[in-house]
Coordinates of C-alpha atoms in Angstrom, one line a residue:
M605 CA 62.5 61.5 47.7
I606 CA 63.6 60.1 51.4
L607 CA 66.7 60.9 53.3
K608 CA 67.7 57.5 54.9
E609 CA 70.3 58.8 57.3
V610 CA 72.4 61.9 58.2
T611 CA 75.9 62.1 59.6
L612 CA 77.4 65.1 61.5
Q613 CA 80.4 65.8 62.5
N614 CA 81.3 69.1 64.4
F615 CA 78.0 70.9 63.6
R616 CA 76.7 73.1 66.3
N617 CA 76.5 71.3 69.4
Y618 CA 76.9 67.8 68.0
P619 CA 80.6 66.6 67.9
S620 CA 79.4 63.7 66.0
L621 CA 76.0 62.0 65.0
S622 CA 75.2 59.3 63.0
V623 CA 71.2 58.8 62.6
S624 CA 68.8 56.9 60.6
F625 CA 65.4 57.9 59.9
S626 CA 61.8 56.3 58.7
D627 CA 60.2 57.1 55.7
G628 CA 57.1 58.9 57.0
I629 CA 56.9 61.3 60.1
N630 CA 60.2 61.7 62.3
V631 CA 59.7 63.5 65.6
F632 CA 62.5 65.2 67.1
L633 CA 61.4 65.4 70.8
G634 CA 63.0 67.3 73.8
E635 CA 63.7 70.4 75.7
N636 CA 64.8 73.7 74.4
A637 CA 68.6 74.2 73.8
Q638 CA 69.4 70.4 73.4
G639 CA 69.7 70.1 69.5
K640 CA 66.3 69.5 68.2
T641 CA 66.7 72.6 66.0
N642 CA 70.2 72.3 64.9
L643 CA 69.5 68.8 63.6
M644 CA 66.6 70.2 61.6
E645 CA 69.0 72.9 60.3
A646 CA 71.6 70.1 59.3
I647 CA 69.0 68.6 56.9
Y648 CA 68.3 72.1 55.5
A649 CA 71.8 72.9 55.0
L650 CA 72.3 69.7 53.3
A651 CA 69.9 70.7 50.9
L652 CA 70.4 74.1 50.1
A653 CA 74.1 74.5 51.0
R654 CA 73.0 77.1 53.4
S655 CA 71.4 77.8 57.2
P656 CA 67.7 78.9 57.2
R657 CA 68.6 80.4 60.8
T658 CA 72.1 82.7 60.3
S659 CA 74.1 84.3 57.2
N660 CA 77.1 83.6 59.2
E661 CA 77.5 80.1 58.2
K662 CA 81.0 79.8 60.8
E663 CA 78.2 79.9 63.3
M664 CA 77.3 76.0 62.5
I665 CA 81.0 75.0 63.1
R666 CA 81.5 73.8 66.9
W667 CA 83.1 76.0 69.1
Q668 CA 87.0 75.6 68.6
E669 CA 86.9 73.4 65.2
D670 CA 87.9 74.3 61.9
S671 CA 85.0 73.3 59.7
A672 CA 81.8 71.4 60.2
K673 CA 80.3 68.3 57.8
I674 CA 77.1 67.0 56.8
T675 CA 76.6 64.0 54.9
G676 CA 73.1 62.3 53.9
K677 CA 72.1 59.3 52.0
I678 CA 69.4 60.1 49.5
Q679 CA 66.9 58.0 48.0
K680 CA 65.0 58.8 44.8
R681 CA 62.9 56.9 42.4
V682 CA 65.3 55.8 40.3
S683 CA 68.6 56.0 42.4
T684 CA 70.2 56.1 45.7
F685 CA 73.2 58.4 46.4
P686 CA 75.4 60.3 49.1
L687 CA 75.4 64.1 49.3
E688 CA 77.8 65.8 51.4
I689 CA 78.5 69.9 52.5
I690 CA 81.2 70.9 54.1
F691 CA 81.3 74.3 56.0
S692 CA 84.7 76.0 56.9
K693 CA 85.8 79.1 57.6
K694 CA 87.4 79.5 54.0
G695 CA 84.1 78.4 52.4
K696 CA 82.3 75.5 51.7
I697 CA 82.8 72.3 49.7
A698 CA 79.6 70.4 48.0
K699 CA 79.7 67.0 46.8
V700 CA 77.0 64.5 44.8
N701 CA 78.0 61.4 44.8
H702 CA 81.4 61.7 46.0
L703 CA 82.2 64.1 43.3
E704 CA 82.8 68.1 44.1
Q705 CA 80.4 70.2 42.3
K706 CA 82.1 73.2 41.1
K707 CA 79.0 75.6 41.2
L708 CA 76.3 75.5 44.1
S709 CA 73.7 75.5 41.4
Q710 CA 74.9 71.9 40.3
Y711 CA 74.3 70.9 43.8
I712 CA 71.2 72.4 45.2
G713 CA 68.0 70.5 43.9
Q714 CA 69.4 67.1 44.3
L715 CA 67.6 66.9 47.9
N716 CA 64.4 69.1 48.0
V717 CA 63.0 70.3 51.4
V718 CA 59.9 72.8 52.4
L719 CA 60.6 74.2 55.7
F720 CA 57.7 75.5 57.9
A721 CA 58.5 77.3 60.9
P722 CA 57.2 79.7 63.5
E723 CA 58.7 82.6 61.7
D724 CA 57.2 81.8 58.2
L725 CA 53.8 82.6 59.9
N726 CA 55.7 86.3 59.1
L727 CA 55.5 85.4 55.0
V728 CA 52.3 87.3 54.7
K729 CA 52.7 89.9 57.1
G730 CA 56.3 90.5 56.8
A731 CA 58.6 92.5 54.5
P732 CA 58.9 92.0 51.2
A733 CA 62.0 90.6 51.4
N734 CA 60.6 87.4 53.2
R735 CA 58.2 86.8 50.0
R736 CA 61.3 87.7 47.7
K737 CA 63.2 85.0 49.7
F738 CA 60.4 82.4 49.4
L739 CA 60.2 83.0 45.7
D740 CA 64.0 82.6 45.3
M741 CA 64.4 79.6 47.6
E742 CA 61.7 77.4 45.9
L743 CA 62.6 78.3 42.4
G744 CA 66.0 77.7 43.1
Q745 CA 65.4 74.4 44.2
M746 CA 63.3 73.4 41.2
N747 CA 65.3 74.9 38.6
P748 CA 69.1 75.4 38.6
V749 CA 68.8 77.5 35.5
Y750 CA 66.6 80.0 37.6
L751 CA 69.6 79.7 40.4
H752 CA 72.3 80.6 37.8
D753 CA 70.4 83.4 37.1
L754 CA 69.8 84.8 40.1
V755 CA 73.3 84.4 41.2
Q756 CA 74.5 86.3 37.9
Y757 CA 71.6 89.2 38.2
Q758 CA 72.9 89.9 41.9
R759 CA 76.4 89.9 40.9
I760 CA 75.5 92.8 37.9
L761 CA 73.0 94.7 40.6
K762 CA 76.2 95.0 43.1
Q763 CA 78.2 96.2 40.4
R764 CA 75.5 98.5 38.8
N765 CA 74.7 100.1 42.4
L766 CA 78.3 100.5 43.0
Y767 CA 78.5 102.4 39.7
L768 CA 75.8 104.7 40.2
K769 CA 77.2 105.8 43.4
Q770 CA 80.6 106.5 41.6
L771 CA 78.7 108.8 39.2
V772 CA 76.9 110.7 41.6
T773 CA 80.4 111.1 43.6
G774 CA 82.1 111.9 40.4
K775 CA 84.6 109.0 41.0
A776 CA 83.3 107.8 37.3
K777 CA 82.0 109.6 34.3
D778 CA 81.4 106.7 31.8
E779 CA 77.8 106.8 31.0
V780 CA 78.4 104.0 28.4
Y781 CA 79.5 101.7 30.8
L782 CA 76.2 102.1 32.8
D783 CA 74.4 101.5 29.7
V784 CA 76.2 97.8 29.4
L785 CA 75.1 97.4 32.8
T786 CA 71.8 98.2 32.7
E787 CA 71.2 95.9 29.3
Q788 CA 72.9 93.0 31.2
L789 CA 70.4 93.4 34.4
A790 CA 67.1 93.9 32.3
I791 CA 68.5 90.6 30.3
L792 CA 68.8 88.7 33.7
G793 CA 65.7 90.6 35.4
A794 CA 63.3 89.4 32.2
D795 CA 64.7 85.7 32.4
L796 CA 63.7 85.9 36.4
L797 CA 60.3 87.1 35.8
V798 CA 59.6 84.8 33.3
Y799 CA 60.1 81.7 35.9
R800 CA 58.5 83.9 38.8
L801 CA 55.4 84.6 36.7
Q802 CA 55.1 81.0 35.7
F803 CA 56.0 79.6 39.6
I804 CA 53.0 81.9 40.9
K805 CA 50.3 80.6 38.2
K806 CA 51.0 77.0 39.4
L807 CA 51.2 77.7 43.3
E808 CA 47.9 79.8 43.0
A809 CA 46.6 77.0 41.1
W810 CA 47.4 74.5 44.1
A811 CA 46.6 77.0 46.8
Q812 CA 43.4 78.1 46.0
P813 CA 41.6 74.6 46.7
L814 CA 43.7 73.9 49.6
H815 CA 42.8 77.6 51.3
K816 CA 39.0 77.1 50.4
E817 CA 39.1 73.4 52.2
I818 CA 40.8 74.9 55.3
S819 CA 38.7 77.6 55.4
L820 CA 35.4 75.7 55.1
E821 CA 34.5 76.8 51.6
R822 CA 34.2 80.8 52.9
E823 CA 37.2 82.0 51.5
E824 CA 38.7 82.5 48.0
L825 CA 42.7 82.9 47.7
T826 CA 44.4 84.7 45.3
I827 CA 48.3 85.3 44.7
A828 CA 49.3 88.4 42.5
Y829 CA 53.1 89.7 41.5
K830 CA 53.5 92.9 42.2
S831 CA 56.2 95.1 40.2
N832 CA 56.9 98.8 40.0
V833 CA 57.4 97.8 36.1
E834 CA 54.0 97.2 34.4
L835 CA 53.8 93.4 33.6
S836 CA 51.5 90.9 32.7
D837 CA 51.5 86.8 32.5
E838 CA 51.1 87.0 28.6
M839 CA 54.4 88.6 28.4
D840 CA 57.7 86.8 27.1
K841 CA 60.8 87.3 27.8
D842 CA 61.4 89.8 25.3
A843 CA 58.3 91.9 26.2
L844 CA 59.7 92.0 29.7
F845 CA 63.5 93.0 28.6
L846 CA 61.8 96.1 26.7
K847 CA 59.6 96.9 29.9
L848 CA 62.5 96.8 32.3
M849 CA 64.9 99.2 30.0
E850 CA 61.6 101.9 29.7
A851 CA 61.4 101.7 33.2
F852 CA 65.2 102.4 33.4
K853 CA 65.1 104.7 31.0
Q854 CA 62.0 106.9 32.4
G855 CA 63.5 106.4 36.0
K856 CA 67.2 107.5 35.3
S857 CA 67.0 110.9 37.2
R858 CA 65.7 109.3 40.1
E859 CA 68.1 106.6 40.2
R860 CA 70.8 109.3 39.9
D861 CA 69.2 111.0 42.9
Q862 CA 69.2 107.9 45.0
A863 CA 72.1 106.3 43.8
V864 CA 70.6 103.1 43.9
T865 CA 68.7 100.6 41.2
L866 CA 65.2 101.1 41.4
F867 CA 63.5 98.6 39.1
G868 CA 63.9 94.8 38.6
P869 CA 63.0 91.7 40.4
H870 CA 65.0 92.4 43.5
R871 CA 62.4 95.4 43.9
D872 CA 59.3 93.0 43.6
D873 CA 56.8 91.6 46.0
L874 CA 53.7 88.9 46.2
V875 CA 50.4 90.2 47.2
F876 CA 48.0 87.8 48.7
Q877 CA 44.4 88.4 49.0
V878 CA 41.5 86.3 50.6
N879 CA 37.7 87.4 49.0
G880 CA 39.1 90.5 47.1
R881 CA 41.1 91.8 50.6
N882 CA 44.7 92.3 51.0
V883 CA 45.4 89.7 53.6
Q884 CA 48.6 91.4 54.7
N885 CA 46.6 94.7 55.7
F886 CA 42.8 93.7 56.2
G887 CA 43.0 89.8 57.2
S888 CA 42.7 88.5 60.6
Q889 CA 45.5 86.7 62.2
G890 CA 43.6 83.2 61.5
Q891 CA 43.1 84.2 57.6
Q892 CA 46.9 85.0 57.5
R893 CA 47.6 81.7 59.2
T894 CA 45.5 79.8 56.9
T895 CA 47.1 81.4 54.2
V896 CA 50.7 80.7 54.7
L897 CA 49.5 76.8 55.7
S898 CA 48.1 76.7 52.0
L899 CA 51.1 78.3 50.7
K900 CA 53.4 75.9 52.2
L901 CA 50.8 72.9 51.2
A902 CA 50.8 74.1 47.5
E903 CA 54.8 74.4 47.5
I904 CA 55.0 70.7 48.2
E905 CA 52.5 69.8 45.7
C906 CA 54.2 72.5 43.0
M907 CA 57.6 70.5 43.6
N908 CA 55.7 67.0 42.8
E909 CA 54.4 68.3 39.8
V910 CA 57.4 69.9 38.5
L911 CA 59.8 67.3 39.6
G912 CA 57.8 64.5 39.6
E913 CA 58.8 63.7 43.6
Y914 CA 57.7 65.1 46.8
P915 CA 60.1 66.8 48.9
I916 CA 60.9 66.2 52.4
L917 CA 59.1 68.6 54.9
L918 CA 60.8 70.4 57.8
L919 CA 58.2 71.2 60.2
D920 CA 60.2 72.9 63.3
D921 CA 58.0 73.8 66.3
V922 CA 55.2 75.0 64.1
L923 CA 52.4 72.7 65.4
S924 CA 52.1 74.4 68.6
E925 CA 51.6 77.7 66.5
L926 CA 48.5 75.9 64.8
D927 CA 45.1 75.2 66.2
D928 CA 43.6 71.8 66.1
E929 CA 41.7 72.6 62.6
R930 CA 44.9 73.7 60.8
Q931 CA 47.0 70.8 62.3
T932 CA 44.5 68.4 61.1
H933 CA 44.8 69.8 57.5
L934 CA 48.5 69.8 57.6
L935 CA 48.8 66.5 58.7
K936 CA 45.9 65.1 56.7
A937 CA 48.0 66.5 53.6
I938 CA 51.2 64.9 54.2
E939 CA 49.8 61.7 55.2
K940 CA 51.8 58.7 53.8
K941 CA 53.0 60.5 50.7
V942 CA 55.5 63.3 52.3
Q943 CA 58.8 62.0 54.9
T944 CA 58.4 64.8 57.3
F945 CA 60.6 65.9 60.2
L946 CA 58.7 67.5 63.3
T947 CA 60.2 69.2 66.1
T948 CA 58.6 69.6 69.3
T949 CA 59.0 70.0 73.1
S950 CA 56.1 67.9 73.9
L951 CA 53.9 65.7 72.7
D952 CA 51.0 67.1 74.2
G953 CA 50.3 69.8 71.9
I954 CA 49.8 67.4 68.9
K955 CA 47.2 65.6 67.9
K956 CA 48.8 62.1 68.2
N957 CA 45.9 60.3 66.7
K958 CA 46.5 62.3 63.5
I959 CA 50.0 60.9 63.0
D960 CA 50.2 57.3 61.9
E961 CA 53.0 55.6 63.8
P962 CA 55.7 58.1 63.8
T963 CA 59.1 57.2 64.8
I964 CA 60.2 59.4 67.9
Y965 CA 63.9 60.4 68.9
H966 CA 64.9 61.9 72.4
I967 CA 67.3 64.4 71.8
K968 CA 69.2 65.7 74.9
N969 CA 72.7 67.4 75.1
G970 CA 73.4 66.7 71.2
E971 CA 72.7 63.0 71.9
V972 CA 70.1 61.3 70.0
E973 CA 68.3 58.2 71.0
M974 CA 65.6 56.2 69.2
E975 CA 62.2 55.4 71.3
G976 CA 62.1 51.8 71.7
V977 CA 65.9 51.0 70.7

């Protein structure tokens, strides 16, 4: 999968931009606040119809403009086609091959990306919400059904939480409606869990040998799915549904006391262990970074396994955060098989001899110039 070119209109500090890319490693070079990360954000937003940096999409629209537009030319093994996403104060419009998509789940997955930024180093030691987001973003790109089910789950969850509050305050009294919402949530929750558990097994299978290689055979990585409902990999959708319903039944009084839904995928987490010890609590910073690097490289391979094509890799100022050894493993793993976009303020901190003929773009004040042109 290759992003051949991208065009921006009124996106962040770019009033207008059109730029073509190489199939290999593309380096965005420039000082801070010149537009490097904005260009990276645009590629991510073209793929996922959202920003990795902000939940307020209006921030992506250039000052005093009504909308921002990103278009890109995507090349896959069997076809080449345009993608377009427009962010406005009224919402967003997504088009595939010039045709507007009624649902974002039909749009997302046309261009697959893996983003690795300094904040991703918090994936292991950060809050559980970071790891749930990681799961949802990667699965959502690979499986439109998962993305559709996730949107429906979040909608029912919001309704159920609201109704629990209304029951507690006496504004509502109908227990039957709560039961209906509970069953709907358990059905969707079981669907999500099936996909998550399958994905974790695939991810671990790819991440384990990668982690072992990076740690020079010293460390063994395991990934476990952590839920407040008793689960196992062998459970099918029906068994998972029954487990969720049982948890809701047993926890009914607790949910009433707290007026919030306490069970389901929205409360779950991942546990990473190295040599049997929880990396989040007991791992060194080096072990935590090796774990995240292994996960990111495993993501790339998982996507290729599921989709039959490698995703695009976005490295946003992350190489400076990795030591020489981890830089080497990262660049060696993606060499000549993954189109890569990399931002940096200087090439000094990058092992240039490990990057095979990069295409360098100098970025200053929202203007992009390819080196040598």
